[in-house]
Coordinates of C-alpha atoms in Angstrom, one line a residue:
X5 CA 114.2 116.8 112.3
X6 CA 115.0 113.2 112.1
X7 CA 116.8 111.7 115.1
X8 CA 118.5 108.6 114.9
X9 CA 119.4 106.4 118.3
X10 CA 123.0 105.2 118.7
X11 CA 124.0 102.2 121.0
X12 CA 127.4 100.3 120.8
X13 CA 127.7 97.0 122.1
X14 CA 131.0 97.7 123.3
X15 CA 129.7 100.5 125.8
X16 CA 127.7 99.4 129.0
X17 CA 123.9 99.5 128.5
X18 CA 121.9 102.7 129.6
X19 CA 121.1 102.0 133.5
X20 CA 117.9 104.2 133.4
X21 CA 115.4 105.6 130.4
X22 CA 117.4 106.7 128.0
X23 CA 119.8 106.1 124.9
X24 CA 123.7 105.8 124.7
X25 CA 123.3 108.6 122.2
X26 CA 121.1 110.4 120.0
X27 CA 122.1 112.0 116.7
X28 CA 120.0 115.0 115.3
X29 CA 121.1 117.4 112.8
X30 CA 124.5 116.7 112.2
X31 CA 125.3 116.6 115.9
X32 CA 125.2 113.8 118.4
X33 CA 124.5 113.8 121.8
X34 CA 125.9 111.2 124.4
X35 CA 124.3 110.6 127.6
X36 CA 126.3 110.3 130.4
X37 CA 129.1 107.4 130.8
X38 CA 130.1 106.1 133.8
X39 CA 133.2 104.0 134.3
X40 CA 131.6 100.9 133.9
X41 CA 133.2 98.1 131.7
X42 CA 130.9 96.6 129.1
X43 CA 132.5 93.3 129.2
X44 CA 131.9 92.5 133.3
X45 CA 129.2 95.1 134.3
X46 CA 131.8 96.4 137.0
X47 CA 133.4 99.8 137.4
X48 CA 137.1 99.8 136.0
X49 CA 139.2 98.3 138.8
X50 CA 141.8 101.5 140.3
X51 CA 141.3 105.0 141.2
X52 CA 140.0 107.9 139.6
X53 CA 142.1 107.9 136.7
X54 CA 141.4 104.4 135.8
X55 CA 137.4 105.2 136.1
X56 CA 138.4 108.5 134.0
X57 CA 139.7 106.3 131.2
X58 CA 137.0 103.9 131.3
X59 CA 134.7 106.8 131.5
X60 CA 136.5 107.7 127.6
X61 CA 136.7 104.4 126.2
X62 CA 133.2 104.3 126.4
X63 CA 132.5 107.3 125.1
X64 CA 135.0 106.8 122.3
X65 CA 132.8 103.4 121.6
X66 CA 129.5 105.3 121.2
X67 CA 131.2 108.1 119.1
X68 CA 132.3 105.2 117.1
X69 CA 129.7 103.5 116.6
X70 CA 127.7 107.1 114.8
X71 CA 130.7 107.9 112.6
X72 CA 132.5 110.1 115.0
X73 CA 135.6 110.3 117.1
X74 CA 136.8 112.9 120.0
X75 CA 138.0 115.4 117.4
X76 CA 134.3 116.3 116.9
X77 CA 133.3 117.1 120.0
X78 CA 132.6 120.3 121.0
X79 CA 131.6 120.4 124.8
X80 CA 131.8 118.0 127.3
X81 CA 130.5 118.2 131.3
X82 CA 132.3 116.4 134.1
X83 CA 130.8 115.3 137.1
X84 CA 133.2 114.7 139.7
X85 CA 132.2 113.0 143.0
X86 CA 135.2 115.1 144.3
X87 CA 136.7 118.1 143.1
X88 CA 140.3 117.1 144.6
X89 CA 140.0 114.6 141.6
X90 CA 140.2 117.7 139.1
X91 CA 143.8 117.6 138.5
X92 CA 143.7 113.7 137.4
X93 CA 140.5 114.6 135.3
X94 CA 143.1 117.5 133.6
X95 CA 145.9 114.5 133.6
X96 CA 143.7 112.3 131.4
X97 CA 141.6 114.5 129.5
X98 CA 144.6 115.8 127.9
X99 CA 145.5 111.8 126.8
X100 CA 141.9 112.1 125.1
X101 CA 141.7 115.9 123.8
X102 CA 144.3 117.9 122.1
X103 CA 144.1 121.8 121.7
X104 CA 142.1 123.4 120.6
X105 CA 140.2 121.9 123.1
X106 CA 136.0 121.4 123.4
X107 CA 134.0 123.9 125.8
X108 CA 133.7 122.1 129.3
X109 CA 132.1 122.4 132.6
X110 CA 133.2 120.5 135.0
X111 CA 131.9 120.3 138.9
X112 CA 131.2 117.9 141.9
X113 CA 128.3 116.1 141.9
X114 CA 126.6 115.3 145.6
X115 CA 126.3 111.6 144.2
X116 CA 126.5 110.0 141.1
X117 CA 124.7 106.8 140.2
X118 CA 126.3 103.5 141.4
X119 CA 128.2 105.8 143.3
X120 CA 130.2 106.8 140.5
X121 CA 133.6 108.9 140.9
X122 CA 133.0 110.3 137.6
X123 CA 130.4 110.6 135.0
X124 CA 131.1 112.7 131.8
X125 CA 128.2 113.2 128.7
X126 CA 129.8 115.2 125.1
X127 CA 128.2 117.0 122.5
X128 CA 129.9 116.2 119.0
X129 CA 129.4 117.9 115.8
X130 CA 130.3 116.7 112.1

């Protein structure tokens, strides 16, 4: 199966050994985003929510960038540095997802990298 590496520019670099995304098969698979803004290397400025959407626009970028968009995704997991922050997750997953809504798992993480209050990775399929 041929698999074919996806990296958007507009989407903060991997911090570790891996890709942005990877498509094989009709499906791609994006590693996990943290709330990280591209354009200063710093987490988006706020609370939870304003990570959350971050966290989104950067995965939006990536699906972007392989032909795809949030209506093809089919699962996504959350990792939440605390679980008090699953109502806000809820508030603005709902800005990003419409019904019928992809599988998800969602849970708290003991840490995250860059001690992240959220990290979210989606499975998408054309």
């Amino acid at each position: 199966m041929e698999r074919k590496i996806i990296s958007s520019p507009l989407a903060p670099k991997a911090v570790g050994t891996y890709s942005q995304a990877v498509v094989a098969g009709g499906t791609i698979y994006v590693s996990g985003q943290l709330p990280i803004d591209a354009s200063t290397g710093e987490f988006a400025p706020g609370g939870v929510r304003e990570q959350l959407h971050q966290v989104f626009k950067n995965l939006g970028y990536i699906l972007q960038e392989a032909g795809y968009s949030f209506k093809d995704v089919v699962k996504t997991t959350v990792y939440l540095a605390d679980i008090a922050d699953f109502a806000a997750l809820n508030e603005v997953y709902a800005l990003y997802f419409s019904e019928p809504y992809p599988a998800r798992v969602a849970f708290q993480a003991a840490a995250l990298p860059k001690n992240a209050r959220v990290e979210i990775d989606v499975i998408a399929v054309k």
